[in-house]
Amino acid sequence: MTSNNELFARAQRVIPGGVNSPVRAFRAVGGTPRFIARAEGAYLYDAEGQRYIDYIGSWGPMILGHGHPAVLEAVQKAAADGYSFGAPTEREIELAEAILALVPSVEQLRLVSSGTEAAMSALRLARGATGRTAIIKFEGCYHGHADALLVKAGSGLATFGHPTSAGVPADVVQHTLVLEYNNVAQLDEAFALHGGEIACVIVEPIAGNMNFVRASLPFMRRIRERCSEHGALLIFDEVMTGFRVALGGAQSLYAAQIPGFSPDISVFGKVIGGGMPLAAFGAKRSVMELLAPLGPVYQAGTLSGNPVATACGLATLREIAKPGFFDALAERTRALVAGLTDAAREAGVPFSADSEGGMFGFFFGAELPQNYGQVMATDQERFNRSFHAMLERGVYFAPALYEAGFVSAAHSAADIDATIAAARAALR
Ligand SMILES: *Cc1c(COP(=O)(O)O)cnc(C)c1O
């Protein structure tokens, strides 16, 4: 058996940092990443044969747990029929129909291979539809790594952003305005200054890339109002929240509380691929018809709508659309959050936590943060210690305090109880 340490050393020789996506490297928490050999249900097994209760779920997609029999069968069958054609298939229509049936704001969609690609394409579509260049994003929201989105706030509201990554030209982000999440006054000010230039506002409705921060109702209402007044499009990045916090995504939750609410463009990923590379963006027909081959906005992909990925996504959506699925998932997730909260209280540790559907977040701080600055002001050191203490006890939470957690349908009440017991011991 090869150890995680040996694999990490070997990986670092041929892959930068030893990983194909940076957060996997454990840089935030320190230590050696676990190399996963296989997964089953709610569990991951590493190269050393250690078992972990998995609260990452491949960063969201594995809502049914690993290796769900119906999904596995669909994938195997699809693969046997051929795994890429570069030509349209009936299954792409079926998946599009399944998504459209659950998301009333979307009349047409296009399938792509990653959330990054979907968000990048949505921005291009919004710019093409409005003939405008400027975009608004919020600090702490992640929409993939397209150049225009790797940006931090400029020095004031009148100034646009600066790149957060080397290799991104300042020119490319000079049209991106970065605002504080949940800050209504700042949003108003930005629209007052730049309203006529803004093509779109892109937002994670429940931000899962700064752990778990909900957009407040007043904030969401105001984003919608300002976009409508100024002719900007509202892009909901539901790559994480879509089919995860509710069957209709986070937009169904806001629509239930804000009369007439809907986003203009929606971006999906993660759950809709069920663990395969698949994502999508969609909108009203009039907007989507601006895309090539019908319209002037170019977008394409060799593996888009891949037959194995669509089989995996479709089988996953069929399972989660069954009656009672989300009620049960939400209840189990709430039980986890309540148990962790109790364990922290007993240990006298400042703690706050929240969840929606099968997505949750917790913070070592007494109050739930409302924006990125507040998230990063929570106790990082305690988070890192607790992360390792839980990992040693066979519980795998995300290895960074700005990441959300996920419960799957495969997590049993016993798994939740075992997690809470581990937290009691770890937080002591
Ligand atoms: C994961 C994520 C993305 C990027 O998706 P990839 O498939 O990793 O490119 C974009 N937006 C949000 C909200 C995400 O959580």
Coordinates of C-alpha atoms in Angstrom, one line a residue, residues 69-333:
P69 CA -26.8 2.1 -8.3
A70 CA -29.2 3.8 -10.7
V71 CA -26.6 6.4 -11.7
L72 CA -23.8 3.8 -12.0
E73 CA -26.0 1.7 -14.3
A74 CA -26.9 4.7 -16.5
V75 CA -23.3 5.7 -16.8
Q76 CA -22.2 2.1 -17.7
K77 CA -24.9 1.8 -20.2
A78 CA -24.1 5.1 -21.8
A79 CA -20.4 4.4 -22.0
A80 CA -21.1 1.1 -23.7
D81 CA -23.0 3.0 -26.4
G82 CA -20.1 5.3 -27.1
Y83 CA -18.7 8.1 -25.0
S84 CA -18.4 11.0 -27.4
F85 CA -19.9 11.8 -30.8
G86 CA -19.6 15.5 -31.4
A87 CA -23.1 15.4 -32.7
P88 CA -26.4 15.9 -31.0
T89 CA -28.1 13.2 -29.0
E90 CA -31.6 12.6 -27.6
R91 CA -30.2 12.5 -24.1
E92 CA -29.1 16.2 -24.3
I93 CA -32.7 17.1 -25.0
E94 CA -33.9 15.0 -22.1
L95 CA -31.5 16.6 -19.7
A96 CA -32.4 20.1 -20.9
E97 CA -36.1 19.3 -20.6
A98 CA -35.6 17.9 -17.1
I99 CA -33.8 21.1 -16.0
L100 CA -36.3 23.4 -17.6
A101 CA -39.2 21.6 -15.9
L102 CA -37.6 22.4 -12.5
V103 CA -36.5 26.0 -13.2
P104 CA -39.3 28.2 -14.6
S105 CA -37.0 31.2 -15.3
V106 CA -35.1 29.2 -17.9
E107 CA -36.7 28.6 -21.3
Q108 CA -33.6 27.3 -23.1
L109 CA -30.2 26.2 -22.0
R110 CA -26.9 25.2 -23.3
L111 CA -24.7 22.4 -21.9
V112 CA -21.0 22.9 -21.3
S113 CA -18.3 21.0 -19.4
S114 CA -17.5 23.1 -16.3
G115 CA -19.0 25.8 -14.1
T116 CA -16.1 28.1 -15.2
E117 CA -17.1 27.7 -18.8
A118 CA -20.8 28.2 -18.0
A119 CA -20.3 31.4 -16.0
M120 CA -17.8 32.8 -18.6
S121 CA -20.3 32.1 -21.3
A122 CA -23.2 33.7 -19.3
L123 CA -21.1 36.9 -19.0
R124 CA -20.5 37.0 -22.7
L125 CA -24.2 36.4 -23.4
A126 CA -25.1 39.2 -21.0
R127 CA -22.7 41.6 -22.6
G128 CA -23.9 40.6 -26.1
A129 CA -27.5 41.0 -25.1
T130 CA -27.1 44.5 -23.6
G131 CA -24.3 45.8 -25.8
R132 CA -22.6 46.9 -22.6
T133 CA -19.2 46.0 -21.0
A134 CA -19.2 46.6 -17.3
I135 CA -20.1 43.8 -14.8
I136 CA -20.7 43.7 -11.1
K137 CA -19.6 40.9 -8.9
F138 CA -19.4 40.6 -5.2
E139 CA -16.3 40.0 -3.0
G140 CA -16.2 36.4 -1.8
C141 CA -18.4 35.0 -4.6
Y142 CA -16.6 32.6 -6.9
H143 CA -17.8 32.1 -10.5
G144 CA -14.9 30.0 -11.9
H145 CA -11.6 31.2 -13.1
A146 CA -12.4 33.2 -16.3
D147 CA -10.1 36.2 -16.5
A148 CA -12.7 38.9 -16.0
L149 CA -13.7 37.3 -12.7
L150 CA -10.3 37.0 -11.1
V151 CA -10.6 40.4 -9.6
K152 CA -10.6 42.3 -6.4
A153 CA -12.1 45.7 -5.6
G154 CA -10.5 48.9 -6.8
S155 CA -9.9 51.7 -4.4
G156 CA -13.4 53.1 -4.5
L157 CA -16.8 52.6 -6.1
A158 CA -15.8 54.9 -9.0
T159 CA -12.9 52.6 -9.8
F160 CA -13.1 49.1 -11.3
G161 CA -11.1 46.1 -10.2
H162 CA -7.6 44.8 -10.1
P163 CA -6.5 41.3 -11.1
T164 CA -6.1 38.7 -8.3
S165 CA -4.1 36.4 -10.4
A166 CA -0.9 36.9 -12.3
G167 CA -1.5 36.5 -16.0
V168 CA -4.8 38.4 -16.0
P169 CA -4.2 41.7 -17.8
A170 CA -5.5 44.8 -15.9
D171 CA -7.4 45.7 -19.1
V172 CA -9.5 42.6 -18.8
V173 CA -10.8 43.3 -15.3
Q174 CA -11.1 47.1 -15.7
H175 CA -14.7 46.5 -16.5
T176 CA -15.5 44.5 -13.4
L177 CA -16.8 46.3 -10.4
V178 CA -16.4 44.4 -7.1
L179 CA -18.9 45.2 -4.3
E180 CA -19.4 43.9 -0.8
Y181 CA -22.0 41.1 -0.5
N182 CA -25.2 42.1 1.3
N183 CA -24.3 45.8 1.1
V184 CA -27.5 47.5 -0.2
A185 CA -26.1 51.1 0.0
Q186 CA -23.0 50.2 -2.0
L187 CA -25.1 48.5 -4.7
D188 CA -27.3 51.6 -4.9
E189 CA -24.2 53.8 -5.2
A190 CA -22.6 51.7 -7.9
F191 CA -25.8 51.8 -10.0
A192 CA -26.1 55.5 -9.4
L193 CA -22.6 56.0 -10.7
H194 CA -22.5 53.4 -13.5
G195 CA -26.0 52.2 -14.1
G196 CA -26.0 52.8 -17.9
E197 CA -22.8 50.9 -18.4
I198 CA -23.6 47.7 -16.5
A199 CA -24.3 44.6 -18.6
C200 CA -25.0 42.3 -15.6
V201 CA -24.8 41.6 -12.0
I202 CA -23.5 38.1 -11.2
V203 CA -24.2 36.7 -7.8
E204 CA -24.1 33.4 -5.8
P205 CA -27.5 33.6 -4.2
I206 CA -26.3 31.6 -1.2
A207 CA -22.5 32.1 -1.4
G208 CA -20.8 28.8 -1.0
N209 CA -17.3 30.0 -1.8
M210 CA -17.1 32.0 1.4
N211 CA -18.4 29.0 3.4
F212 CA -22.1 29.7 3.6
V213 CA -23.5 33.2 3.4
R214 CA -27.1 33.9 2.4
A215 CA -27.9 37.0 0.3
S216 CA -30.4 38.8 2.5
L217 CA -33.9 39.4 1.2
P218 CA -33.5 43.2 1.1
F219 CA -30.2 42.8 -0.8
M220 CA -31.6 40.4 -3.3
R221 CA -34.7 42.5 -3.8
R222 CA -32.6 45.6 -4.5
I223 CA -30.3 43.8 -6.9
R224 CA -33.4 42.7 -8.9
E225 CA -34.8 46.3 -8.8
R226 CA -31.7 48.0 -9.8
C227 CA -31.0 45.6 -12.7
S228 CA -34.5 46.0 -14.0
E229 CA -34.4 49.8 -13.7
H230 CA -31.1 50.1 -15.5
G231 CA -31.5 47.4 -18.1
A232 CA -28.8 45.1 -16.6
L233 CA -29.2 41.4 -16.6
L234 CA -29.2 39.5 -13.3
I235 CA -27.1 36.3 -13.5
F236 CA -27.7 33.7 -10.7
D237 CA -24.6 31.6 -10.4
E238 CA -26.3 28.4 -9.1
V239 CA -23.4 26.1 -9.9
M240 CA -23.3 25.2 -6.3
T241 CA -26.9 25.9 -5.1
G242 CA -28.7 24.6 -8.1
F243 CA -30.5 21.3 -7.3
R244 CA -28.6 21.3 -4.0
V245 CA -30.4 23.8 -1.7
A246 CA -33.8 22.9 -3.2
L247 CA -35.1 21.2 -6.2
G248 CA -35.7 24.5 -8.0
G249 CA -32.4 25.9 -6.8
A250 CA -31.9 29.0 -4.6
Q251 CA -34.0 31.0 -7.1
S252 CA -37.0 29.0 -6.0
L253 CA -36.4 30.1 -2.4
Y254 CA -36.1 33.8 -3.3
A255 CA -39.1 33.6 -5.7
A256 CA -41.2 32.2 -2.8
Q257 CA -40.3 35.3 -0.7
I258 CA -40.1 38.1 -3.3
P259 CA -43.2 38.4 -5.5
G260 CA -42.4 38.1 -9.2
F261 CA -38.8 37.4 -8.6
S262 CA -36.6 35.6 -11.1
P263 CA -33.1 36.0 -12.4
D264 CA -32.4 36.7 -16.1
I265 CA -29.7 34.1 -16.7
S266 CA -28.9 31.1 -14.6
V267 CA -25.7 29.1 -14.4
F268 CA -25.7 25.5 -13.2
G269 CA -23.0 22.8 -12.7
K270 CA -22.0 20.4 -10.0
V271 CA -25.2 18.5 -9.2
I272 CA -26.5 18.5 -12.8
G273 CA -23.5 16.4 -13.8
G274 CA -23.8 14.1 -10.8
G275 CA -20.0 14.0 -10.6
M276 CA -19.2 14.1 -14.3
P277 CA -17.9 17.2 -16.2
L278 CA -21.2 19.0 -17.0
A279 CA -22.6 22.4 -16.5
A280 CA -25.1 24.7 -18.2
F281 CA -26.3 28.2 -18.6
G282 CA -29.8 29.2 -19.5
A283 CA -32.3 32.1 -19.8
K284 CA -35.4 33.2 -21.6
R285 CA -35.6 32.1 -25.2
S286 CA -35.1 35.7 -26.5
V287 CA -31.8 35.9 -24.7
M288 CA -30.5 32.4 -25.5
E289 CA -31.3 32.8 -29.2
L290 CA -28.5 35.4 -29.3
L291 CA -26.0 32.5 -29.2
A292 CA -24.4 30.9 -32.2
P293 CA -25.6 29.4 -34.5
L294 CA -28.7 31.6 -34.3
G295 CA -27.2 34.8 -33.1
P296 CA -23.9 36.8 -32.9
V297 CA -22.6 35.6 -29.5
Y298 CA -20.1 32.8 -30.1
Q299 CA -19.9 29.8 -27.8
A300 CA -18.9 26.2 -28.5
G301 CA -17.4 23.0 -27.0
T302 CA -16.0 19.7 -28.3
L303 CA -17.3 17.7 -25.4
S304 CA -20.4 19.8 -24.6
G305 CA -23.4 17.6 -23.8
N306 CA -21.2 14.6 -23.6
P307 CA -23.3 11.4 -23.6
V308 CA -21.8 9.8 -20.5
A309 CA -22.0 13.0 -18.5
T310 CA -25.6 13.7 -19.6
A311 CA -26.5 10.1 -18.6
C312 CA -25.0 10.7 -15.2
G313 CA -26.7 14.0 -14.7
L314 CA -30.0 12.8 -15.9
A315 CA -30.0 9.8 -13.6
T316 CA -29.0 12.0 -10.7
L317 CA -31.8 14.5 -11.4
R318 CA -34.4 11.7 -11.7
E319 CA -33.4 10.5 -8.2
I320 CA -33.5 13.9 -6.5
A321 CA -36.8 14.8 -8.1
K322 CA -38.5 12.0 -6.3
P323 CA -41.1 13.1 -3.7
G324 CA -39.7 13.9 -0.3
F325 CA -36.0 13.8 -1.4
F326 CA -35.2 17.3 -0.3
D327 CA -37.2 17.2 2.9
A328 CA -35.2 14.2 4.0
L329 CA -31.9 15.7 2.9
A330 CA -32.6 19.0 4.6
E331 CA -33.7 17.4 7.8
R332 CA -30.5 15.3 7.9
T333 CA -28.4 18.4 7.2

